[in-house]
Short mmCIF file of C-alpha atoms in Angstrom, two decimals:
data_model
loop_
_atom_site.label_atom_id
_atom_site.label_comp_id
_atom_site.label_asym_id
_atom_site.label_seq_id
_atom_site.Cartn_x
_atom_site.Cartn_y
_atom_site.Cartn_z
CA MET L 520 26.46 -3.86 -0.72
CA THR L 521 24.02 -2.95 1.93
CA LEU L 522 20.74 -1.35 1.63
CA ARG L 523 19.27 0.93 4.16
CA GLU L 524 15.91 -0.28 5.33
CA PRO L 525 13.40 2.24 4.17
CA LEU L 526 11.14 2.77 7.19
CA GLY L 527 8.33 4.68 5.40
CA TYR L 528 8.05 1.39 3.39
CA VAL L 529 5.98 -0.73 5.97
CA GLU L 530 3.05 1.49 6.06
CA SER L 531 1.55 -0.22 2.87
CA LEU L 532 2.91 -3.61 3.57
CA ARG L 533 1.21 -4.41 7.02
CA GLY L 534 4.25 -5.82 8.47
CA PRO L 535 7.93 -4.94 9.16
CA SER L 536 10.40 -4.62 6.38
CA THR L 537 13.66 -6.40 7.06
CA THR L 538 17.04 -6.92 5.53
CA ALA L 539 17.73 -10.15 7.29
CA ALA L 540 19.59 -13.13 5.73
CA PRO L 541 17.58 -15.20 3.29
CA ASP L 542 16.63 -18.00 5.93
CA PHE L 543 15.22 -15.33 8.16
CA PRO L 544 15.25 -17.61 11.27
CA ALA L 545 12.14 -16.97 13.58
CA ARG L 546 12.73 -16.07 17.18
CA SER L 547 12.33 -18.85 19.72
CA ALA L 548 9.61 -18.68 22.57
CA SER L 549 12.36 -17.53 24.86
CA GLN L 550 13.74 -14.95 22.71
CA ARG L 551 10.33 -13.29 22.28
CA LEU L 552 9.91 -13.20 25.96
CA VAL L 553 13.25 -11.55 26.42
CA HIS L 554 12.52 -9.17 23.63
CA ARG L 555 9.17 -8.22 25.01
CA ALA L 556 10.58 -7.75 28.64
CA GLU L 557 13.23 -5.50 27.25
CA GLU L 558 10.52 -3.49 25.51
CA ARG L 559 8.57 -3.19 28.77
CA GLN L 560 11.74 -1.97 30.49
CA ARG L 561 12.39 0.69 27.89
CA ALA L 562 8.88 1.88 28.08
CA VAL L 563 9.13 2.39 31.84
CA ALA L 564 12.59 4.02 31.65
CA GLU L 565 12.70 6.13 28.49
CA VAL L 566 8.98 6.65 27.15
CA VAL L 567 6.59 9.28 28.27
CA ARG L 568 2.94 8.64 27.22
CA ARG L 569 0.28 11.34 27.20
CA GLN L 570 -2.82 12.36 25.78
CA THR L 571 -2.62 15.17 23.36
CA PRO L 572 -5.76 17.18 22.93
CA PHE L 573 -7.40 18.30 19.53
CA ASN L 574 -10.38 20.53 18.48
CA GLY L 575 -11.84 20.42 15.13
CA ARG L 576 -14.47 22.58 13.47
CA ARG L 577 -17.57 20.27 13.73
CA SER L 578 -19.03 16.95 14.76
CA ALA L 579 -20.87 14.94 12.15
CA THR L 580 -22.65 11.84 11.50
CA ALA L 581 -23.21 10.37 7.83
CA PRO L 582 -23.24 7.35 5.80
CA ALA L 583 -19.75 5.43 5.22
CA THR L 584 -18.31 6.12 1.90
CA CYS L 585 -17.89 3.26 -0.53
CA ALA L 586 -13.99 3.10 0.42
CA GLN L 587 -14.69 2.89 4.05
CA ARG L 588 -17.20 0.11 3.67
CA HIS L 589 -14.80 -1.63 1.42
CA MET L 590 -12.04 -1.54 4.17
CA TRP L 591 -14.53 -2.21 6.82
CA ASN L 592 -15.41 -5.53 5.08
CA LEU L 593 -11.79 -6.42 4.76
CA ILE L 594 -11.16 -5.87 8.44
CA GLN L 595 -14.12 -7.85 9.42
CA ARG L 596 -12.79 -10.65 7.36
CA GLN L 597 -9.31 -10.65 9.29
CA LEU L 598 -10.80 -10.77 12.57
CA PRO L 599 -9.56 -11.48 15.53
CA ASP L 600 -6.64 -9.94 13.85
CA ALA L 601 -8.30 -6.42 14.32
CA SER L 602 -4.98 -4.59 13.51
CA PHE L 603 -4.09 -6.33 10.41
CA TYR L 604 -4.95 -3.34 8.30
CA ASP L 605 -3.53 -0.57 10.57
CA VAL L 606 -0.81 1.42 8.61
CA SER L 607 1.96 3.73 9.79
CA HIS L 608 4.16 6.34 8.50
CA TRP L 609 7.13 8.73 9.62
CA ALA L 610 8.76 11.88 8.89
CA GLY L 611 12.01 13.54 9.74
CA LEU L 612 11.76 16.72 11.52
CA PRO L 613 13.32 20.09 10.84
CA ALA L 614 15.99 21.56 12.89
CA HIS L 615 15.19 23.78 15.94
CA ALA L 616 11.66 22.18 16.50
CA SER L 617 10.59 21.54 20.05
CA VAL L 618 8.47 18.56 21.34
CA PRO L 619 5.70 21.09 22.15
CA ASP L 620 6.04 22.54 18.59
CA VAL L 621 5.43 18.93 17.25
CA LEU L 622 2.65 18.11 19.40
CA THR L 623 0.91 21.26 18.45
CA VAL L 624 1.19 20.58 14.77
CA LEU L 625 -0.02 16.94 15.23
CA SER L 626 -2.99 18.16 17.07
CA GLU L 627 -3.74 20.85 14.37
CA LEU L 628 -3.52 18.21 11.67
CA VAL L 629 -6.02 15.77 13.67
CA GLY L 630 -8.38 18.86 13.98
CA ARG L 631 -8.06 19.55 10.49
CA TYR L 632 -8.71 16.36 8.86
CA GLU L 633 -12.02 14.64 10.07
CA ALA L 634 -11.08 11.20 8.97
CA LEU L 635 -8.56 10.94 11.88
CA ARG L 636 -11.26 11.64 14.44
CA THR L 637 -13.97 9.55 13.08
CA ALA L 638 -15.57 6.27 14.47
CA PHE L 639 -17.47 3.64 12.62
CA GLY L 640 -20.32 1.32 13.57
CA PRO L 641 -23.67 0.26 12.13
CA GLY L 642 -26.34 3.02 11.96
CA PRO L 643 -30.16 2.59 12.91
CA ASP L 644 -30.77 0.93 9.65
CA GLY L 645 -27.87 -1.57 10.00
CA THR L 646 -25.61 0.14 7.44
CA LEU L 647 -22.07 1.35 8.31
CA THR L 648 -21.96 5.04 9.74
CA GLN L 649 -19.11 7.31 10.13
CA ARG L 650 -19.24 9.54 13.22
CA VAL L 651 -16.88 12.59 13.33
CA LEU L 652 -15.83 13.57 17.06
CA ARG L 653 -15.25 17.48 17.37
CA SER L 654 -12.90 17.34 20.17
CA GLY L 655 -10.85 14.83 22.14
CA SER L 656 -7.23 13.58 22.57
CA PHE L 657 -5.06 11.07 21.07
CA GLU L 658 -2.35 8.78 22.46
CA THR L 659 1.04 10.22 22.19
CA GLU L 660 4.53 8.68 23.08
CA ILE L 661 7.66 10.84 23.52
CA ALA L 662 10.70 8.31 23.44
CA ALA L 663 14.22 9.39 24.06
CA THR L 664 17.00 7.27 22.40
CA GLY L 665 19.34 5.71 24.88
CA PRO L 666 23.09 5.15 24.85
CA GLY L 667 24.10 4.03 21.45
CA GLU L 668 20.55 3.68 20.14
CA ALA L 669 19.44 5.12 16.86
CA PRO L 670 16.23 6.81 16.40
CA ARG L 671 15.09 4.02 13.93
CA ASP L 672 15.58 1.64 16.78
CA VAL L 673 12.97 3.49 18.75
CA LEU L 674 10.73 3.58 15.76
CA ARG L 675 10.65 -0.02 14.96
CA ALA L 676 9.95 -0.95 18.68
CA TRP L 677 7.10 1.52 18.73
CA ARG L 678 5.80 0.12 15.49
CA ARG L 679 6.03 -3.50 16.89
CA ARG L 680 3.87 -2.46 20.00
CA MET L 681 1.33 -0.60 17.67
CA ARG L 682 1.12 -3.67 15.61
CA ARG L 683 -0.05 -5.67 18.66
CA THR L 684 -2.35 -2.97 19.69
CA ALA L 685 -5.78 -2.80 17.80
CA PHE L 686 -7.97 0.14 17.61
CA ASP L 687 -11.77 -0.03 18.71
CA LEU L 688 -13.10 0.98 15.58
CA THR L 689 -16.27 2.39 17.42
CA THR L 690 -14.17 4.92 19.34
CA ALA L 691 -12.44 7.88 17.80
CA PRO L 692 -9.54 8.96 17.17
CA LEU L 693 -8.19 5.99 15.05
CA PHE L 694 -4.99 7.91 15.22
CA ARG L 695 -1.71 7.45 17.47
CA ALA L 696 1.39 9.37 17.30
CA MET L 697 5.16 9.36 18.83
CA VAL L 698 8.07 11.73 18.80
CA VAL L 699 11.83 10.60 18.96
CA VAL L 700 14.10 12.60 20.82
CA ALA L 701 17.92 12.39 20.36
CA ASP L 702 20.27 14.54 22.24
CA GLY L 703 17.42 16.75 23.55
CA ALA L 704 15.85 17.48 20.23
CA PRO L 705 12.83 15.81 18.43
CA VAL L 706 14.37 14.11 15.08
CA LEU L 707 11.44 12.28 13.94
CA ALA L 708 7.81 11.76 14.31
CA ALA L 709 5.30 8.96 13.31
CA PHE L 710 1.60 8.31 13.26
CA HIS L 711 -0.19 5.05 13.41
CA VAL L 712 -3.88 4.77 11.94
CA SER L 713 -6.53 2.52 10.98
CA HIS L 714 -6.69 2.05 7.28
CA LEU L 715 -10.35 3.01 7.73
CA ALA L 716 -9.02 6.57 8.66
CA ALA L 717 -6.15 7.04 5.90
CA ASP L 718 -4.47 5.27 2.97
CA LEU L 719 -0.96 5.48 1.84
CA MET L 720 -1.20 8.88 -0.11
CA SER L 721 -2.92 10.50 3.07
CA LEU L 722 -0.03 9.29 5.10
CA ARG L 723 2.52 10.82 2.83
CA HIS L 724 0.36 13.99 2.53
CA LEU L 725 0.20 14.15 6.52
CA ALA L 726 4.15 13.64 6.76
CA ALA L 727 4.47 16.58 4.05
CA GLU L 728 2.00 18.78 6.08
CA LEU L 729 3.95 17.99 9.31
CA THR L 730 7.30 19.19 8.18
CA ARG L 731 5.73 22.13 6.17
CA LEU L 732 3.91 23.27 9.34
CA LEU L 733 6.88 22.88 11.70
CA ALA L 734 9.20 24.72 9.25
CA ALA L 735 6.98 27.59 9.32
CA ARG L 736 6.67 27.57 12.84
CA THR L 737 10.26 27.32 13.84
CA THR L 738 11.33 30.00 11.34
CA GLY L 739 8.52 32.46 12.74
CA ARG L 740 6.83 32.81 9.22
CA PRO L 741 3.00 31.94 8.71
CA ALA L 742 2.30 28.77 6.96
CA PRO L 743 0.47 28.95 3.77
CA PRO L 744 -3.12 27.77 3.90
CA PRO L 745 -3.65 24.09 2.97
CA ALA L 746 -4.85 23.06 -0.62
CA ASP L 747 -8.56 22.70 -0.79
CA PHE L 748 -9.82 19.10 0.15
CA ARG L 749 -12.86 17.07 0.61
CA GLN L 750 -13.95 15.51 3.91
CA PRO L 751 -15.12 12.02 4.02
CA VAL L 752 -18.67 13.20 5.14
CA GLU L 753 -18.66 15.41 1.90
CA GLN L 754 -17.37 12.31 -0.17
CA ALA L 755 -20.37 10.36 1.13
CA GLY L 756 -22.81 13.07 -0.20
CA TYR L 757 -21.08 13.33 -3.43
CA GLU L 758 -21.55 9.27 -3.84
CA ARG L 759 -25.15 9.76 -3.18
CA SER L 760 -25.54 12.66 -5.53
CA PRO L 761 -26.88 12.28 -8.96
CA ARG L 762 -23.39 12.54 -10.60
CA GLY L 763 -21.95 10.10 -7.94
CA GLN L 764 -24.80 7.81 -8.68
CA ALA L 765 -23.91 7.71 -12.39
CA LEU L 766 -20.28 6.98 -11.57
CA LEU L 767 -21.19 4.08 -9.49
CA ALA L 768 -23.56 2.61 -12.13
CA ARG L 769 -20.59 2.92 -14.72
CA SER L 770 -18.43 0.92 -12.29
CA ARG L 771 -21.29 -1.72 -11.79
CA ALA L 772 -21.41 -2.13 -15.62
CA TYR L 773 -17.48 -2.46 -15.65
CA TRP L 774 -17.49 -5.11 -12.74
CA ARG L 775 -19.99 -7.08 -14.84
CA ASP L 776 -17.77 -7.12 -17.97
CA GLN L 777 -14.74 -7.99 -15.90
CA LEU L 778 -16.37 -10.89 -14.28
CA ALA L 779 -17.52 -12.10 -17.65
CA ALA L 780 -14.11 -12.13 -19.09
CA ALA L 781 -11.78 -13.26 -16.08
CA PRO L 782 -10.39 -16.69 -15.84
CA ALA L 783 -11.84 -18.57 -12.89
CA THR L 784 -8.20 -18.36 -11.38
CA MET L 785 -4.85 -17.54 -12.47
CA PHE L 786 -3.60 -20.45 -10.53
CA PRO L 787 -5.58 -23.57 -12.04
CA THR L 788 -3.41 -26.08 -10.27
CA LEU L 789 -3.50 -24.63 -6.75
CA ALA L 790 -6.26 -26.84 -5.61
CA ASP L 791 -4.14 -29.88 -6.54
CA ARG L 792 -0.86 -28.61 -4.92
CA ALA L 793 0.13 -28.98 -1.32
CA ALA L 794 2.48 -26.51 0.68
CA ALA L 795 5.86 -28.18 1.30
CA SER L 796 5.58 -30.50 4.27
CA GLY L 797 6.65 -28.39 7.55
CA GLY L 798 7.12 -25.28 5.34
CA PRO L 799 4.96 -22.04 5.64
CA ASP L 800 1.53 -21.54 4.00
CA ARG L 801 2.62 -18.07 2.64
CA TYR L 802 6.10 -16.84 1.61
CA SER L 803 7.32 -13.43 0.94
CA ALA L 804 10.50 -12.24 -0.82
CA VAL L 805 11.98 -8.80 -1.58
CA MET L 806 14.14 -7.85 -4.53
CA ASP L 807 16.08 -4.56 -4.77
CA SER L 808 17.04 -3.98 -8.43
CA ARG L 809 18.72 -1.09 -9.83
CA ALA L 810 18.44 -2.92 -13.13
CA ALA L 811 14.74 -2.80 -13.27
CA PHE L 812 14.68 0.80 -12.11
CA LEU L 813 16.84 1.78 -15.25
CA ALA L 814 14.73 -0.39 -17.57
CA LEU L 815 11.36 0.91 -16.61
CA PRO L 816 11.73 4.60 -18.17
CA VAL L 817 13.68 3.09 -21.07
CA LEU L 818 10.62 1.02 -22.13
CA ALA L 819 7.95 3.49 -21.09
CA GLU L 820 9.64 6.01 -23.63
CA ARG L 821 10.04 3.51 -26.37
CA TRP L 822 6.51 2.08 -25.87
CA ARG L 823 4.78 5.18 -25.21
CA VAL L 824 3.05 4.11 -21.97
CA SER L 825 3.74 4.65 -18.16
CA THR L 826 6.28 2.83 -16.29
CA SER L 827 3.68 1.11 -14.31
CA ALA L 828 2.04 -0.17 -17.37
CA VAL L 829 5.46 -1.48 -18.41
CA LEU L 830 5.83 -3.32 -14.92
CA LEU L 831 2.22 -4.64 -15.12
CA THR L 832 2.92 -5.83 -18.74
CA ALA L 833 5.87 -8.03 -17.38
CA VAL L 834 4.05 -9.43 -14.49
CA ALA L 835 0.92 -10.26 -16.49
CA THR L 836 2.91 -12.05 -19.12
CA LEU L 837 4.52 -14.13 -16.55
CA LEU L 838 1.54 -15.02 -14.81
CA GLY L 839 -0.26 -15.89 -18.03
CA ARG L 840 2.53 -18.07 -19.27
CA ARG L 841 2.48 -19.91 -15.79
CA ALA L 842 -1.26 -20.43 -16.14
CA GLY L 843 -1.25 -21.38 -19.79
CA LEU L 844 -3.89 -18.58 -20.22
CA PRO L 845 -4.36 -16.23 -23.06
CA VAL L 846 -5.49 -13.53 -20.53
CA CYS L 847 -4.41 -12.27 -17.03
CA THR L 848 -6.80 -10.85 -14.44
CA LEU L 849 -5.35 -9.15 -11.39
CA ARG L 850 -6.65 -6.52 -8.99
CA LEU L 851 -5.31 -3.08 -8.80
CA LEU L 852 -5.32 -0.71 -5.95
CA ALA L 853 -6.99 2.43 -7.13
CA ALA L 854 -6.17 5.70 -5.40
CA ASN L 855 -9.37 7.16 -6.53
CA ARG L 856 -8.26 10.79 -6.29
CA PHE L 857 -9.73 11.78 -9.51
CA ALA L 858 -11.12 15.16 -8.51
CA PRO L 859 -8.62 18.15 -7.52
CA GLU L 860 -10.39 18.35 -3.96
CA LEU L 861 -9.44 14.68 -3.42
CA ARG L 862 -5.77 14.97 -4.01
CA ALA L 863 -4.89 16.83 -0.83
CA ALA L 864 -7.56 14.84 1.25
CA VAL L 865 -6.73 12.58 4.15
CA ALA L 866 -9.00 9.66 4.16
CA ASN L 867 -9.22 6.16 3.10
CA LEU L 868 -10.19 6.36 -0.68
CA HIS L 869 -8.51 3.38 -2.21
CA GLN L 870 -10.28 0.39 -3.45
CA GLU L 871 -9.18 -2.72 -5.47
CA VAL L 872 -10.40 -3.04 -8.85
CA PRO L 873 -10.03 -5.96 -11.34
CA VAL L 874 -8.32 -5.70 -14.71
CA THR L 875 -8.01 -8.23 -17.49
CA ILE L 876 -5.14 -7.90 -19.91
CA ASP L 877 -5.18 -9.54 -23.44
CA LEU L 878 -1.83 -11.45 -23.60
CA THR L 879 -2.27 -12.60 -27.30
CA GLY L 880 0.30 -11.69 -29.98
CA ASP L 881 4.13 -11.62 -29.93
CA SER L 882 4.46 -7.85 -29.91
CA ALA L 883 5.74 -6.25 -26.50
CA PRO L 884 4.91 -2.70 -27.29
CA ALA L 885 1.26 -3.82 -28.42
CA LEU L 886 0.78 -5.83 -25.41
CA ALA L 887 2.09 -2.88 -23.19
CA ARG L 888 -0.23 -0.29 -24.89
CA ARG L 889 -3.20 -2.76 -24.31
CA ALA L 890 -2.35 -3.18 -20.62
CA PHE L 891 -2.05 0.62 -20.21
CA ALA L 892 -5.36 0.98 -21.77
CA ALA L 893 -7.03 -1.57 -19.60
CA CYS L 894 -5.62 -0.20 -16.43
CA THR L 895 -6.42 3.25 -17.23
CA THR L 896 -9.93 2.09 -17.61
CA ALA L 897 -9.88 -0.02 -14.34
CA TYR L 898 -8.37 3.09 -12.36
CA ALA L 899 -11.42 5.27 -13.81
CA ASN L 900 -13.84 2.59 -12.38
CA GLY L 901 -11.95 2.39 -8.94
CA LEU L 902 -14.76 3.93 -6.98
CA TYR L 903 -17.61 1.40 -6.73
CA ASP L 904 -20.08 0.00 -4.12
CA PRO L 905 -18.22 -2.95 -2.58
CA ASP L 906 -21.71 -4.69 -1.72
CA HIS L 907 -22.82 -4.45 -5.29
CA ALA L 908 -19.46 -5.72 -6.53
CA GLU L 909 -20.06 -8.81 -4.21
CA GLU L 910 -23.43 -9.57 -5.44
CA LEU L 911 -22.02 -9.33 -9.10
CA LEU L 912 -19.46 -11.80 -8.23
CA ARG L 913 -21.76 -14.30 -6.73
CA ALA L 914 -24.03 -13.80 -9.70
CA ALA L 915 -21.12 -14.60 -12.15
CA GLU L 916 -20.29 -17.63 -10.17
CA ARG L 917 -23.80 -18.92 -10.50
CA GLU L 918 -23.89 -18.23 -14.10
CA ARG L 919 -20.65 -19.73 -14.93
CA GLY L 920 -21.14 -22.77 -12.34
CA ILE L 921 -17.76 -22.22 -10.99
CA ALA L 922 -15.90 -20.19 -8.20
CA ILE L 923 -14.12 -17.10 -9.32
CA SER L 924 -10.86 -16.26 -7.58
CA LEU L 925 -9.66 -12.50 -7.95
CA SER L 926 -6.82 -13.33 -5.62
CA CYS L 927 -4.24 -11.91 -7.68
CA CYS L 928 -2.91 -8.29 -6.88
CA PHE L 929 -0.73 -5.66 -8.34
CA ASN L 930 0.10 -2.71 -5.95
CA ASP L 931 2.38 0.07 -7.49
CA ILE L 932 2.72 2.34 -4.57
CA ARG L 933 5.78 4.40 -6.19
CA ALA L 934 5.44 8.19 -5.72
CA ALA L 935 6.03 8.76 -9.39
CA HIS L 936 4.07 7.00 -12.15
CA GLU L 937 5.53 9.01 -14.95
CA THR L 938 4.52 8.47 -18.62
CA ARG L 939 8.16 9.16 -19.67
CA GLY L 940 11.33 8.54 -17.79
CA GLY L 941 12.55 12.25 -18.03
CA GLY L 942 16.34 12.77 -18.72
CA ARG L 943 18.42 10.70 -20.75
CA PRO L 944 17.56 7.08 -20.70
CA ALA L 945 20.17 4.61 -19.54
CA PRO L 946 22.01 2.73 -22.28
CA ALA L 947 21.40 -0.96 -22.57
CA HIS L 948 25.03 -2.06 -21.45
CA ALA L 949 24.38 0.04 -18.31
CA VAL L 950 21.10 -1.62 -17.52
CA ARG L 951 22.68 -5.22 -17.96
CA ALA L 952 25.61 -4.30 -15.88
CA ALA L 953 23.44 -3.35 -13.05
CA LEU L 954 21.89 -6.71 -12.88
CA ALA L 955 24.96 -7.44 -10.66
CA ASP L 956 23.73 -5.35 -7.75
CA THR L 957 20.45 -6.89 -7.42
CA VAL L 958 19.58 -8.55 -4.08
CA VAL L 959 16.79 -11.13 -3.47
CA THR L 960 16.01 -12.21 0.16
CA ARG L 961 13.08 -13.30 2.31
CA HIS L 962 10.70 -10.54 3.56
CA ALA L 963 8.20 -10.54 6.40
CA PHE L 964 5.38 -8.84 4.55
CA THR L 965 2.19 -10.82 5.18
CA GLU L 966 -1.14 -10.78 2.91
CA GLY L 967 -3.92 -13.21 2.41
CA GLU L 968 -4.05 -13.51 -1.44
CA ASP L 969 -2.88 -16.01 -3.68
CA PHE L 970 -0.47 -13.56 -5.20
CA PHE L 971 0.21 -10.10 -4.08
CA LEU L 972 2.95 -8.04 -5.66
CA VAL L 973 4.01 -4.47 -4.36
CA ALA L 974 6.37 -2.06 -6.14
CA ASP L 975 8.03 0.71 -4.26
CA ASP L 976 10.68 3.30 -5.21
CA GLU L 977 11.43 4.72 -1.81
CA GLU L 978 15.04 4.00 -2.01
CA PRO L 979 16.45 6.46 -4.69
CA GLY L 980 17.83 4.85 -7.73
CA TRP L 981 16.25 1.38 -7.02
CA LEU L 982 13.03 -0.45 -7.68
CA ARG L 983 11.78 -2.64 -4.66
CA LEU L 984 9.53 -5.52 -5.50
CA VAL L 985 7.88 -7.37 -2.90
CA LEU L 986 6.11 -10.68 -3.41
CA ASN L 987 3.74 -12.57 -1.05
CA ALA L 988 2.37 -15.91 -2.31
CA ASP L 989 0.39 -18.86 -1.35
CA THR L 990 2.97 -21.62 -1.22
CA ARG L 991 0.54 -24.05 -3.21
CA ALA L 992 0.69 -21.44 -6.06
CA PHE L 993 4.62 -20.55 -5.70
CA SER L 994 7.05 -22.46 -3.60
CA PRO L 995 9.55 -20.39 -1.56
CA PRO L 996 12.20 -20.92 -4.45
CA GLU L 997 9.66 -19.96 -7.23
CA VAL L 998 9.02 -16.73 -5.42
CA HIS L 999 12.43 -15.85 -5.68
CA THR L 1000 12.65 -16.84 -9.27
CA PHE L 1001 9.60 -14.94 -10.27
CA LEU L 1002 10.98 -11.87 -8.98
CA ARG L 1003 14.21 -12.44 -10.91
CA ASP L 1004 12.37 -13.09 -14.08
CA ILE L 1005 10.54 -9.85 -13.86
CA GLU L 1006 13.91 -8.28 -13.96
CA ARG L 1007 15.11 -10.41 -16.67
CA LEU L 1008 12.28 -9.84 -18.94
CA LEU L 1009 12.47 -5.93 -18.37
CA VAL L 1010 16.23 -6.05 -19.08
CA GLY L 1011 15.82 -8.31 -22.28
CA HIS L 1012 13.26 -5.69 -23.83
CA VAL L 1013 15.80 -2.82 -23.21
CA GLU L 1014 18.41 -5.04 -24.90
CA ASP L 1015 16.21 -5.69 -27.90
CA ALA L 1016 15.94 -3.24 -30.73
CA PRO L 1017 12.73 -1.47 -31.10
CA GLN L 1018 11.70 -3.59 -33.99
CA GLN L 1019 12.51 -6.82 -31.98
CA THR L 1020 9.28 -7.19 -30.26
CA ARG L 1021 9.08 -10.81 -29.40
CA MET L 1022 8.11 -11.59 -25.71
CA ALA L 1023 10.83 -13.45 -23.74
CA GLY L 1024 10.24 -14.87 -20.04
CA HIS L 1025 11.51 -17.58 -17.98
CA SER L 1026 9.12 -18.59 -15.34
CA ALA L 1027 7.72 -22.15 -15.80
#
């Protein structure tokens, strides 16, 4: 079977999604030169670049938020690859919209959301500062499809160019846009931002607002006002308020407890293993699984936890077994939208927070409920001062006399993290039969961690898991095997009667 490439997927994976064959051959130098020449030719012939003006309500200067400082630190560590953490997203456009309509709405959104027109740099005291620009312009490309060219081909080419064009973080706006025109009408729009400006939930919200405002504009009816939201300048003020300081003190205590309980590493033999001669230092694979998609709500209902906790339980079980450890520590990506006014905010709010899961005992439901409780507590402490967390990590290493690696990440970016599956759960035989449809191939996703797993559900009816790993921790065949083992473990639990709770995994 053939799966379409979900183009919105790449925004959180920091690299192009692909459905290439498993060997995924790299382009030769000559092929890359030809490809770039073709892109230059297309840019001259079919792409119009312009500056789109915007106007906001105010300019402002404030200290950076905790999440902004967290992302700034990550970006500095990736230099000279300044675009490593850039993100993008796209939206299909409603019928009857014109290019001026699209540009007007994009301008309105940049004016509305201050994060999109904010620059960053050290303030007088050396601490990171956010500076909101009141008015200005952002780069826009208007690209028409050529003969036999699909809009998604144009989008992919634009994304490749954006990936090679880093933002200057000291100059606002950290936002670029493009519109694809087919047969004279705009059919999709995309935006590319620095992760300092927006996270995945912000990009999804921007896409929804773009289509909502365009639909109102093209039908001649007024658009409802946006939901209340908090700007990053106000978020920085909240974090310095007594309530915000109390929350940060709580998260500091949480980090201290986690660093005392976490194993030094989830990969004890990593330092002793070498990457295969001539092979890559890192390797990624993607699994598209209907069986896992069907299994998650069955187990969530049975175990009375969220589907995310079910998936986390399987991943932690397999990692703990590989390491021979009674606990598993991972970093979770916390959305940090705990207040109503943050749910519709456009900003980078996400931070990475550790969670340690107790793997002892043979009861899968009990383990899942421990994982659910542990990750709920972790997410509640997802807002923290990144400099304080770094200080606590170094203090814990001095106290324990060993380096502590938290380079094991679990990122569930699915739009729905429902506690129950909803509807009638799939019968066990249907879940088992769906194994025949599973596809596992190499993927182009890149990360800098020992282990980084992403879960996505953009393709309806499928669970997509992408795993990037250090090849000293997982050889390329082991990456494929680990993904299959997650699926087998989930399906095995579905087939177990509720009272049969013994854990069963396959990773060695």
